[in-house]
mmCIF file of C-alpha atoms in Angstrom:
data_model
loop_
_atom_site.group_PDB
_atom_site.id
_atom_site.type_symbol
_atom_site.label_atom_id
_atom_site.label_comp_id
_atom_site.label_asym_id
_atom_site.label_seq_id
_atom_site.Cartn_x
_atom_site.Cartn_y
_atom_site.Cartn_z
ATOM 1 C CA UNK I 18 -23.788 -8.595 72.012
ATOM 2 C CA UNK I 19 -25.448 -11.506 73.869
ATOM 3 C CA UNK I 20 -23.125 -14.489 74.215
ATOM 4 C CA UNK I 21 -25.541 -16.837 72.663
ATOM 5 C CA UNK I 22 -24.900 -14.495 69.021
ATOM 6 C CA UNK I 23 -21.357 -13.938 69.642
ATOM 7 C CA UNK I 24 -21.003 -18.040 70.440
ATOM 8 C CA UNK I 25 -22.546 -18.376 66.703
ATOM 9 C CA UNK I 26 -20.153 -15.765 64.884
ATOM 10 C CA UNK I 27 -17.451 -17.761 66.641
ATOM 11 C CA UNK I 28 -18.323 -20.798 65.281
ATOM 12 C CA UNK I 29 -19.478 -19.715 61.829
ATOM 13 C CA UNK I 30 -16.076 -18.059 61.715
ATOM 14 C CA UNK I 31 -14.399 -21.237 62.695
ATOM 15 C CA UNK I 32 -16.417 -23.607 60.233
ATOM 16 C CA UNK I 33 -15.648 -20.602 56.914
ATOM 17 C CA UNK I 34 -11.972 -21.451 58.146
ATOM 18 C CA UNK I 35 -12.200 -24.870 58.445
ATOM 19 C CA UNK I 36 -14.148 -24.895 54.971
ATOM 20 C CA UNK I 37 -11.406 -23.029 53.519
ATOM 21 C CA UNK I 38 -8.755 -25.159 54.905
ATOM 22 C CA UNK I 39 -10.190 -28.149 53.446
ATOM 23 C CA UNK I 40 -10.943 -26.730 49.902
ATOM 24 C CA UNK I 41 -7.399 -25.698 49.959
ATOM 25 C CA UNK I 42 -6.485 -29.366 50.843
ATOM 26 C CA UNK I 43 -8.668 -30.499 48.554
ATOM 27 C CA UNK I 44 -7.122 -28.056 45.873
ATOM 28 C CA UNK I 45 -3.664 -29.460 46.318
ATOM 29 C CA UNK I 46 -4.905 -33.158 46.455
ATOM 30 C CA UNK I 47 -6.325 -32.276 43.305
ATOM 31 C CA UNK I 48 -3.528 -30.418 41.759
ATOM 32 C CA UNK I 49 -1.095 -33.472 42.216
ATOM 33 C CA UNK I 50 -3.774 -35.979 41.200
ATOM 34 C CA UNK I 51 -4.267 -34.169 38.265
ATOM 35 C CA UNK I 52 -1.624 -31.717 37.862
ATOM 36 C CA UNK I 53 1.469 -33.075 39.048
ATOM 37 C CA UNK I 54 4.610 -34.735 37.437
ATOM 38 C CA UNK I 55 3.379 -38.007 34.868
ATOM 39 C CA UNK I 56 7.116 -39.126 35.854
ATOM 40 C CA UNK I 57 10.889 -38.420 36.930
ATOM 41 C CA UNK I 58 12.099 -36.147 33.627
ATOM 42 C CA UNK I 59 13.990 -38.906 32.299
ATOM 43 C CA UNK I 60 11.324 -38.375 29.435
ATOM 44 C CA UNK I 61 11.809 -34.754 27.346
ATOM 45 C CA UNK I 62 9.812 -33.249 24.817
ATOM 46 C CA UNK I 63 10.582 -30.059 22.571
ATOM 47 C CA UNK I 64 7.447 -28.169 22.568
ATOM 48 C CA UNK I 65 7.103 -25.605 19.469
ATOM 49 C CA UNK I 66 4.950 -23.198 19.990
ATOM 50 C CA UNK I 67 4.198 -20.956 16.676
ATOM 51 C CA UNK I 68 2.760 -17.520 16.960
ATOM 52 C CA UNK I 69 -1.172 -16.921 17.192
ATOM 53 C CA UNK I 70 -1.238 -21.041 17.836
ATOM 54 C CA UNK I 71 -4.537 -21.736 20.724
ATOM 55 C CA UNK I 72 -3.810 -22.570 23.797
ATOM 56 C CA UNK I 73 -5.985 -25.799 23.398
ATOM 57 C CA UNK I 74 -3.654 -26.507 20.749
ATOM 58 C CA UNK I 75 -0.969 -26.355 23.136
ATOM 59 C CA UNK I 76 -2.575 -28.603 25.583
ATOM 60 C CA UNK I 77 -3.661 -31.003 22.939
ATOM 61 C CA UNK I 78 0.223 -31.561 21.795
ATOM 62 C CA UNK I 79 1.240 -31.843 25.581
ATOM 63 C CA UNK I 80 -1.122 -34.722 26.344
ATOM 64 C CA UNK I 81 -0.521 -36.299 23.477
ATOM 65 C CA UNK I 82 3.447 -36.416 24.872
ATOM 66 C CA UNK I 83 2.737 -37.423 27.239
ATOM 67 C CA UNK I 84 4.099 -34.270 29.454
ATOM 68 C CA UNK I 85 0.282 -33.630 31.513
ATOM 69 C CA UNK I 86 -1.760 -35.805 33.071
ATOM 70 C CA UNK I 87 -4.620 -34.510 32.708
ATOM 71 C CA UNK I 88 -5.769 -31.853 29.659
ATOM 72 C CA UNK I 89 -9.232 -30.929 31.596
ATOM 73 C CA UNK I 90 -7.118 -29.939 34.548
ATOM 74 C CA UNK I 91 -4.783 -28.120 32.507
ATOM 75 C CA UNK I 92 -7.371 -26.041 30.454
ATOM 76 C CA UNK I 93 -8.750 -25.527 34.263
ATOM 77 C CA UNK I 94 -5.672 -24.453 35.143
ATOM 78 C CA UNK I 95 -5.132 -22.125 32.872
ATOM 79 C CA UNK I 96 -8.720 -20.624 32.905
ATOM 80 C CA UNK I 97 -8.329 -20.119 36.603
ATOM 81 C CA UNK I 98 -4.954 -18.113 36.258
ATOM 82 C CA UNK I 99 -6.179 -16.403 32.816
ATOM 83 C CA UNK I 100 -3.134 -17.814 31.268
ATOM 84 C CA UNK I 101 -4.324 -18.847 28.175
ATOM 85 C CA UNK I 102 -3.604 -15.681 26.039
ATOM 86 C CA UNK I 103 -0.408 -15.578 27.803
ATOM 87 C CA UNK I 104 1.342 -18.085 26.061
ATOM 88 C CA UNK I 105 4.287 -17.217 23.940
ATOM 89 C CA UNK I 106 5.950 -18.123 20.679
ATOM 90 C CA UNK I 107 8.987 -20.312 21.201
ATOM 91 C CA UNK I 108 10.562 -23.715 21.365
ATOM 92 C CA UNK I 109 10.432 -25.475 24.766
ATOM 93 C CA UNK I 110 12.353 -27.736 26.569
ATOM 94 C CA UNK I 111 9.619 -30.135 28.176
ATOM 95 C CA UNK I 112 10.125 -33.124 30.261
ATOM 96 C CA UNK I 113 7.813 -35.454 32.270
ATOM 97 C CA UNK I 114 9.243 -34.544 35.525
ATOM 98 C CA UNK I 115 7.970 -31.326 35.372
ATOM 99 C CA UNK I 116 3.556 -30.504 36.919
ATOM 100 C CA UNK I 117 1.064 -28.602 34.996
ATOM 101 C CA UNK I 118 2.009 -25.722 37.172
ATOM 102 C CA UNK I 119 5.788 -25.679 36.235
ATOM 103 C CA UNK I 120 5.217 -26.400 32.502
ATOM 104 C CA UNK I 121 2.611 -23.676 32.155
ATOM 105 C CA UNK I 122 4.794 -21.300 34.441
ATOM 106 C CA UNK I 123 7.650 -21.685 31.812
ATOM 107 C CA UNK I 124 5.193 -21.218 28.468
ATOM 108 C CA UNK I 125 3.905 -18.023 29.376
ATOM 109 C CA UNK I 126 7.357 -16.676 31.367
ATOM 110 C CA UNK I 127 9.152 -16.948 27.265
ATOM 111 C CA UNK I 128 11.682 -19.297 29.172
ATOM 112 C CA UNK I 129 12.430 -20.380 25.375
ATOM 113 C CA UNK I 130 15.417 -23.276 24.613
ATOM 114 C CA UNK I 131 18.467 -21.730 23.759
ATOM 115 C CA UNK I 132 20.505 -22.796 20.821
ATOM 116 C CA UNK I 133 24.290 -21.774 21.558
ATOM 117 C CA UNK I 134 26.465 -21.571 19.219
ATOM 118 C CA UNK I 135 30.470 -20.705 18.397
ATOM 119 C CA UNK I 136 31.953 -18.645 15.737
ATOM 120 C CA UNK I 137 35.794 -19.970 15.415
ATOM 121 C CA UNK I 138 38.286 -16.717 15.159
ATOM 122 C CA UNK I 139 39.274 -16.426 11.882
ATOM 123 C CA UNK I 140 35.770 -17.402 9.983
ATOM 124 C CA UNK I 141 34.527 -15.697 6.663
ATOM 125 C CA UNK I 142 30.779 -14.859 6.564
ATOM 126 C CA UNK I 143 30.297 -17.957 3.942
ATOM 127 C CA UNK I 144 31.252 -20.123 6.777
ATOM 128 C CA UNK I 145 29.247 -18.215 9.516
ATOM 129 C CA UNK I 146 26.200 -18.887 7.348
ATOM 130 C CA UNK I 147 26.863 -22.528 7.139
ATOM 131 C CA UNK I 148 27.432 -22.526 11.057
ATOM 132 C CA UNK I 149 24.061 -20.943 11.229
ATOM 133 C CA UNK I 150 22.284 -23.580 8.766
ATOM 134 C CA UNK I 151 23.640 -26.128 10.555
ATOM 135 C CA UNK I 152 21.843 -25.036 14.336
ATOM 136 C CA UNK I 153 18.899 -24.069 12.506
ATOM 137 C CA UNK I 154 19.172 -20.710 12.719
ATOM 138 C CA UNK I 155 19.045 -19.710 8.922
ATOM 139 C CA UNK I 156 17.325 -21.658 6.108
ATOM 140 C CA UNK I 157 20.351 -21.013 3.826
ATOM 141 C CA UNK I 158 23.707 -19.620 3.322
ATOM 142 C CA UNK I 159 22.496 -17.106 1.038
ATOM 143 C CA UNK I 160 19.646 -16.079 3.188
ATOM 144 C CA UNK I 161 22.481 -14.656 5.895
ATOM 145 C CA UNK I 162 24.979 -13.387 3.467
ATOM 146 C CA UNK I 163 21.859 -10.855 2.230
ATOM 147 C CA UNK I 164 21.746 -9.730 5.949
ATOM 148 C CA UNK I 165 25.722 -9.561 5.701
ATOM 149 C CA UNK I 166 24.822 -6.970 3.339
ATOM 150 C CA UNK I 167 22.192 -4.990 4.249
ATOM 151 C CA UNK I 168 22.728 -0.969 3.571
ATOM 152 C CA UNK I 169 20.509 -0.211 7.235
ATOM 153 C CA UNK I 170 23.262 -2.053 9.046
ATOM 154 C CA UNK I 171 26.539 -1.087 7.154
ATOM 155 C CA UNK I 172 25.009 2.629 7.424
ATOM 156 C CA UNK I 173 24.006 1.815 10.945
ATOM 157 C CA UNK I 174 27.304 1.054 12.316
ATOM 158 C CA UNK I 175 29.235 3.172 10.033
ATOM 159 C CA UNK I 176 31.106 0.361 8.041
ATOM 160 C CA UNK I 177 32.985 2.057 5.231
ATOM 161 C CA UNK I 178 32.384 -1.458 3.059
ATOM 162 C CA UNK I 179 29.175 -3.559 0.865
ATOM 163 C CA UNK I 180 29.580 -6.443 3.053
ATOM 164 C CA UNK I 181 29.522 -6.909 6.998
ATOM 165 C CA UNK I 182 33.074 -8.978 6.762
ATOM 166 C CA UNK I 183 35.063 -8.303 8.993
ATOM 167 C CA UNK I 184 33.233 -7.125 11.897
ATOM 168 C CA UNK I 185 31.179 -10.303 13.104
ATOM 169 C CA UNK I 186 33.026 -11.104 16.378
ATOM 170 C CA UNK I 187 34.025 -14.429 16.704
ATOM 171 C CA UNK I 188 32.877 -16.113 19.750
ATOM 172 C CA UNK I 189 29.994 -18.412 21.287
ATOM 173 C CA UNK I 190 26.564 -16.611 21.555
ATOM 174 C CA UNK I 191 23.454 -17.809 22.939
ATOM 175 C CA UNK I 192 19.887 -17.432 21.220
ATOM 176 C CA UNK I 193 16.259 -19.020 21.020
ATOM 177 C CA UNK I 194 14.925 -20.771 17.798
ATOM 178 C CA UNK I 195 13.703 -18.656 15.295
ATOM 179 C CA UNK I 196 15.588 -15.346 16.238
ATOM 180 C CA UNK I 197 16.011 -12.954 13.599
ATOM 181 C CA UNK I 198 19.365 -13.090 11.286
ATOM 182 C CA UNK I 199 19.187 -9.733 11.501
ATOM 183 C CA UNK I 200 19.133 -9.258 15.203
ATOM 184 C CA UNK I 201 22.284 -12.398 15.360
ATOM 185 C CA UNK I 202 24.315 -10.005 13.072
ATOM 186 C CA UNK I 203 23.903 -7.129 15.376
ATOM 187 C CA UNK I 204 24.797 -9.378 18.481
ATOM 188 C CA UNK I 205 28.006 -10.059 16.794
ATOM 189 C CA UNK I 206 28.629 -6.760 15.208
ATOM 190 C CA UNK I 207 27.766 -5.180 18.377
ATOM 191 C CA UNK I 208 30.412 -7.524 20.472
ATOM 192 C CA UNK I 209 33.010 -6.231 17.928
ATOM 193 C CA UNK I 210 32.924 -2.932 18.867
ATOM 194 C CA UNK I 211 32.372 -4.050 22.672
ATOM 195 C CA UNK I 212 35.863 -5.755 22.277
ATOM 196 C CA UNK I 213 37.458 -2.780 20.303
ATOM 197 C CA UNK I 214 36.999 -0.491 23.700
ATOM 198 C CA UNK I 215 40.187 -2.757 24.734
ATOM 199 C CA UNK I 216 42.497 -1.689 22.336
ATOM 200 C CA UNK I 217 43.473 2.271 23.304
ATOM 201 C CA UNK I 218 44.436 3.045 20.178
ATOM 202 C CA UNK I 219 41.403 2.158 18.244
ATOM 203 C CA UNK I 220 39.841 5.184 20.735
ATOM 204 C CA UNK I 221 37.404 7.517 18.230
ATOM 205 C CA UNK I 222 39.171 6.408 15.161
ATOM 206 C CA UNK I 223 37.743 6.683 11.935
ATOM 207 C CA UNK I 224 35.508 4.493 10.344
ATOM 208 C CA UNK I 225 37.846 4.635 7.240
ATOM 209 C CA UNK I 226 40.928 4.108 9.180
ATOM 210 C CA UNK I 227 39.350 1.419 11.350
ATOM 211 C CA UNK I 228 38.538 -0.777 8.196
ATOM 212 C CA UNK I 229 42.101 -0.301 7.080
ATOM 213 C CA UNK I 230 42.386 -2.293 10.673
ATOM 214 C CA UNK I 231 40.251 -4.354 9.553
ATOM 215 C CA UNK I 232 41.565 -5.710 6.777
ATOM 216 C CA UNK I 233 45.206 -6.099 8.070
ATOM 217 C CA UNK I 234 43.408 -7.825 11.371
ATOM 218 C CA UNK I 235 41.919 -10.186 9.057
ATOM 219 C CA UNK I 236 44.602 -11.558 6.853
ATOM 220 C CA UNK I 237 46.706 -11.850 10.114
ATOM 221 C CA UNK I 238 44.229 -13.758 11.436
ATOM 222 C CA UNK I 239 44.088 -16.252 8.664
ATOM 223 C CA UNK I 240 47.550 -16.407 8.269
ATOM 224 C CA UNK I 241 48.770 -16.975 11.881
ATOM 225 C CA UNK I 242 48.783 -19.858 13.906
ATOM 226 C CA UNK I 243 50.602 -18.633 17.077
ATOM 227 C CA UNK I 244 49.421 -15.737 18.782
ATOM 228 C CA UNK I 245 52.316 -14.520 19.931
ATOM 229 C CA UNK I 246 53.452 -14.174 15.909
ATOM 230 C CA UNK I 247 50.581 -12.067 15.065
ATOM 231 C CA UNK I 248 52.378 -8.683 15.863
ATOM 232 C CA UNK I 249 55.169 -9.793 13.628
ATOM 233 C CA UNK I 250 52.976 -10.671 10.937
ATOM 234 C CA UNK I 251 50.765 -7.763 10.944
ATOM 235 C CA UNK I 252 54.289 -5.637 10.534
ATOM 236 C CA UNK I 253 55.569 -7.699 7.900
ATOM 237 C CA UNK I 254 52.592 -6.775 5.625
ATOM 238 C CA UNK I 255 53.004 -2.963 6.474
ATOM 239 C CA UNK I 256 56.480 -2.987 5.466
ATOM 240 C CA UNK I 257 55.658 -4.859 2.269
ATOM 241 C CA UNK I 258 53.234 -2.167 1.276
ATOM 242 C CA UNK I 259 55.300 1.052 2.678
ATOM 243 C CA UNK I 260 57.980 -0.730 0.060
ATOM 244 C CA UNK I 261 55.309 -0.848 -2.645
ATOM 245 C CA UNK I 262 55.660 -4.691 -2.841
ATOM 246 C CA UNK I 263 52.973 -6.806 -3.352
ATOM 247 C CA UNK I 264 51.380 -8.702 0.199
ATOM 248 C CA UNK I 265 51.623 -12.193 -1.426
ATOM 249 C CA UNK I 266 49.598 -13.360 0.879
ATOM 250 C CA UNK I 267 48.179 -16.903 0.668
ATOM 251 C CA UNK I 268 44.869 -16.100 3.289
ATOM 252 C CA UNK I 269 44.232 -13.926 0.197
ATOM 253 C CA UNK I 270 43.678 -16.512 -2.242
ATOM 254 C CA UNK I 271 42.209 -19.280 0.024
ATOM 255 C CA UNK I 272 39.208 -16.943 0.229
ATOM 256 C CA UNK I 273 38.697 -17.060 -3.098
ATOM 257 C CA UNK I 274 37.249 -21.133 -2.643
ATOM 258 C CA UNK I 275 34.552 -22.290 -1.383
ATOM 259 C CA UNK I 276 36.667 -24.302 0.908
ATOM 260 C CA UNK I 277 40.457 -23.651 2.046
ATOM 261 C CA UNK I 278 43.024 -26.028 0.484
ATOM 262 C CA UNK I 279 45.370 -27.852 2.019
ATOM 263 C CA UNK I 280 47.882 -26.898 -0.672
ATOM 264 C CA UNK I 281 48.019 -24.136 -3.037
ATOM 265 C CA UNK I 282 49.727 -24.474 -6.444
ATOM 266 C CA UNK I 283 51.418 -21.802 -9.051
ATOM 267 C CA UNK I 284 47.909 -21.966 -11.552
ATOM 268 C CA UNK I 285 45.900 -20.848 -7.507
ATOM 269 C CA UNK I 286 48.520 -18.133 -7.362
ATOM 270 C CA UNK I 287 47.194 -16.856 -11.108
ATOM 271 C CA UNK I 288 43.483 -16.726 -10.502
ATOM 272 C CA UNK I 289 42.136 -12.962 -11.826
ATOM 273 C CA UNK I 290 40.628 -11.465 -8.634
ATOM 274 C CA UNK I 291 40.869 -8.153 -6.888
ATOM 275 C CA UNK I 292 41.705 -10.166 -3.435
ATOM 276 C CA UNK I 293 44.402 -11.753 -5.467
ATOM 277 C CA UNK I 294 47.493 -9.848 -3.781
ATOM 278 C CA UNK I 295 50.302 -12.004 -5.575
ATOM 279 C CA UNK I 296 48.999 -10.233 -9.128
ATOM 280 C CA UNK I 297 47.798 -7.003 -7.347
ATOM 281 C CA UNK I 298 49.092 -4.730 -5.483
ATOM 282 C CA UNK I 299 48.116 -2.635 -2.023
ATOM 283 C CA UNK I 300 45.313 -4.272 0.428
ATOM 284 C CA UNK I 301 42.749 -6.473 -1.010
ATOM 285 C CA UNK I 302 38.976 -4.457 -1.558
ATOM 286 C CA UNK I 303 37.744 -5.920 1.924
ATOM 287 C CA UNK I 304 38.417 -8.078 5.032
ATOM 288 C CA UNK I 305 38.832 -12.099 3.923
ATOM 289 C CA UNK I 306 37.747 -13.231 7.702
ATOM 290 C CA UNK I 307 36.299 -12.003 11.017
ATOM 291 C CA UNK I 308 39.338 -11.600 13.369
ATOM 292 C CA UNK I 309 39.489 -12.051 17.187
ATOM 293 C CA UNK I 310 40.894 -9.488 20.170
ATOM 294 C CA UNK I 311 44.715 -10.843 18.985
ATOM 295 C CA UNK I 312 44.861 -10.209 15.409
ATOM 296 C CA UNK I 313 42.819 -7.229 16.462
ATOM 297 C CA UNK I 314 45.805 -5.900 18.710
ATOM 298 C CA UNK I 315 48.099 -6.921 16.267
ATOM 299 C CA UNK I 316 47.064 -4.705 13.507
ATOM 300 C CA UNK I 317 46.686 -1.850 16.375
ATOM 301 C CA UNK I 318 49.912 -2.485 17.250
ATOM 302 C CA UNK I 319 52.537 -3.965 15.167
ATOM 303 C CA UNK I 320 56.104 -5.236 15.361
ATOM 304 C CA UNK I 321 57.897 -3.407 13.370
ATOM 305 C CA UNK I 322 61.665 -4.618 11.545
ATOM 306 C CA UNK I 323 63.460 -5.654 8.212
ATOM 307 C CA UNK I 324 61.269 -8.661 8.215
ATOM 308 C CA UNK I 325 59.659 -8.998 4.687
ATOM 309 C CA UNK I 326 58.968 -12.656 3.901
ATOM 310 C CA UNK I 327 57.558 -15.445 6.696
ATOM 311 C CA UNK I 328 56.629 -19.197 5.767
ATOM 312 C CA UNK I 329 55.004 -21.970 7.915
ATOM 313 C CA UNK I 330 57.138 -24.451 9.689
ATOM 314 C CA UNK I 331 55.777 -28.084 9.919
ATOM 315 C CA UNK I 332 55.696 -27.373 14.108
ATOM 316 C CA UNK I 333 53.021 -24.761 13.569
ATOM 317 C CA UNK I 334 55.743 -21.314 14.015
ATOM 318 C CA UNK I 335 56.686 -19.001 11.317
ATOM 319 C CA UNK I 336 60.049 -18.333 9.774
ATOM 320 C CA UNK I 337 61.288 -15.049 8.646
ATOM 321 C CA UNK I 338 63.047 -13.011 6.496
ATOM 322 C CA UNK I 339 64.542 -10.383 5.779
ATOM 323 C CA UNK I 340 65.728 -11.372 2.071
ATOM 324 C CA UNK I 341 64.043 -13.197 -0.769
ATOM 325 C CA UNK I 342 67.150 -15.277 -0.747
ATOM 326 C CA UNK I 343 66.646 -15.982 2.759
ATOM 327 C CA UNK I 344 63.378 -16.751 2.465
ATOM 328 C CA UNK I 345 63.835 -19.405 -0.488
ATOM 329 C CA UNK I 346 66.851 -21.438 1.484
ATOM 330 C CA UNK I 347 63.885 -21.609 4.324
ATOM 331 C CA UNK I 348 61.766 -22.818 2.122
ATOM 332 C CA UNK I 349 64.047 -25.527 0.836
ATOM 333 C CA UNK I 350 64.706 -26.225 4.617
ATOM 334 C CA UNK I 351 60.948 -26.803 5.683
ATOM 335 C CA UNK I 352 58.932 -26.930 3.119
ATOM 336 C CA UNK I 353 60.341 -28.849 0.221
ATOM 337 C CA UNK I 354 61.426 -31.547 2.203
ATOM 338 C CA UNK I 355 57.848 -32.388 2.678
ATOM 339 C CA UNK I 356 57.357 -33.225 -0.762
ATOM 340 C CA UNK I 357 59.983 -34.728 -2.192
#
């Protein structure tokens, strides 16, 4: 090679670099011209993105929010990385901090807002579907009490029962708009029995025996206040129904409202129901609440003793007793006081 040629390939090679160099420049001049931030994030948009929705949809809602500067560059953008039928279905946290680049990184990754959200211990599945109404997460109450029943998921999970009571763990979860009710029931029905691998004894018990568990777990849980009382508790209702004496348990006839009262009265205490256990006797026909890991334990493992009768005490504890007697001079002594 003659050093006249081989002066030309070097210096073709160097101006193909130098060419590339600058279009790269160029690129990134252009990409923060027209691609970068419109401003510091302090402005934020939720972008909603609904299934088989265009991408120049998409683009059309950003600019008009604000979040892009530029829609050409963005449909460029997105042409150039054959992004466009990459976008998915979801809501979007958006703000004007973000470049094209970011914001069409986190459409097409499913980086979707999540809407997190806490189920108290103690909850029925009437107030779990209000909690979900009110983070837009179910249309209606009704709409997630039907999932609460579903026969695929009671025969899925081998609940013994017609409705999912019971067995919704309470605690905060974490999922995008829109999810299915169905799959948020099996979150929480799956963290259950998650929770239940804890507890030694509940160890390959049976479904029928576990919903015995179940039950018990669930009045304690509406009953008791201190945790440290639940083991107590749960043995003062055994003891009432190895004695063939009815439970007489107030939890039982809250559920029957709507609402809890503050106060029941004698005509509350007459109300013809099969979860009424002050005119019935034995366990009521299902769970009245979704318990947590304590009343759990307690039902799993209870305290045994004479104990037969417990009331509340206006610091939060329970009294009790081994004697009806007993139980009525406590009353006088805490309760009755209150009201005269």
């Amino acid at each position: 090679m003659n050093s006249k040629l081989k002066k030309y390939l070097i210096l073709s090679g160097l101006g193909v670099s130098l060419l590339l160099v600058l279009a790269l420049i160029g690129f990134f001049v252009i990409d923060e011209i027209k691609g970068g931030a419109v401003g510091d994030g302090q402005n934020k948009y939720e972008l909603i993105i609904d299934s088989g929705e265009p991408s120049s949809s998409v683009v059309r809602e950003l600019a008009a929010a604000g979040m892009i500067k530029s829609s050409v560059y963005f449909n460029y953008l997105m042409k150039f990385t054959r992004a466009g039928n990459k976008i998915k279905q979801g809501v979007y946290d958006i703000n004007d901090g973000m470049s094209s680049r970011k914001i069409l990184d986190v459409i097409i990754s499913g980086k979707v807002k999540l809407v997190n959200f806490t189920v108290p211990e103690g909850y029925n599945n009437r107030q779990i579907g209000d909690l979900l109404v009110s983070k837009k997460l179910a249309i209606s109450r009704e709409e997630f009490l039907k999932v609460t029943q579903s026969p695929a998921l009671l025969t899925k999970y081998n609940i013994p029962a017609k409705t999912l009571e019971g067995y919704l763990f309470p605690e905060t979860y974490s999922v995008p708009l829109n999810y299915p009710l169905e799959r948020i029931t099996e979150m929480m029905i799956k963290r259950f029995y998650k929770k239940l691998e804890s507890i030694p004894e509940a160890k390959d018990i049976k479904p029928a025996d576990l919903h015995f568990r179940v039950v018990l777990a669930s009045i304690v849980e509406r009953e008791a206040v201190r945790k440290e009382e639940r083991p107590m508790m749960a043995g003062v209702f055994l003891t009432r129904i190895e004695k063939n004496i009815n439970l007489e348990s107030c939890a039982t006839i809250q559920y029957l409202f709507d609402k809890p009262k503050k106060r029941l009265f004698e005509s509350d205490l007459k109300i013809v129901s099969p979860y009424n256990t002050y005119i019935n006797g034995g366990w009521p026909p299902g769970p009245i609440s979704n318990p947590g890991l304590p009343a759990l334990e307690a039902s799993f493992k209870p305290m045994k003793s004479d104990k037969l009768f417990f009331l509340l005490k206006p610091d939060g504890s329970h009294y009790f007793s081994a004697t009806f007697k007993e139980h009525l001079e406590a009353k006088k002594k805490f309760i009755d006081v209150l009201y005269q």
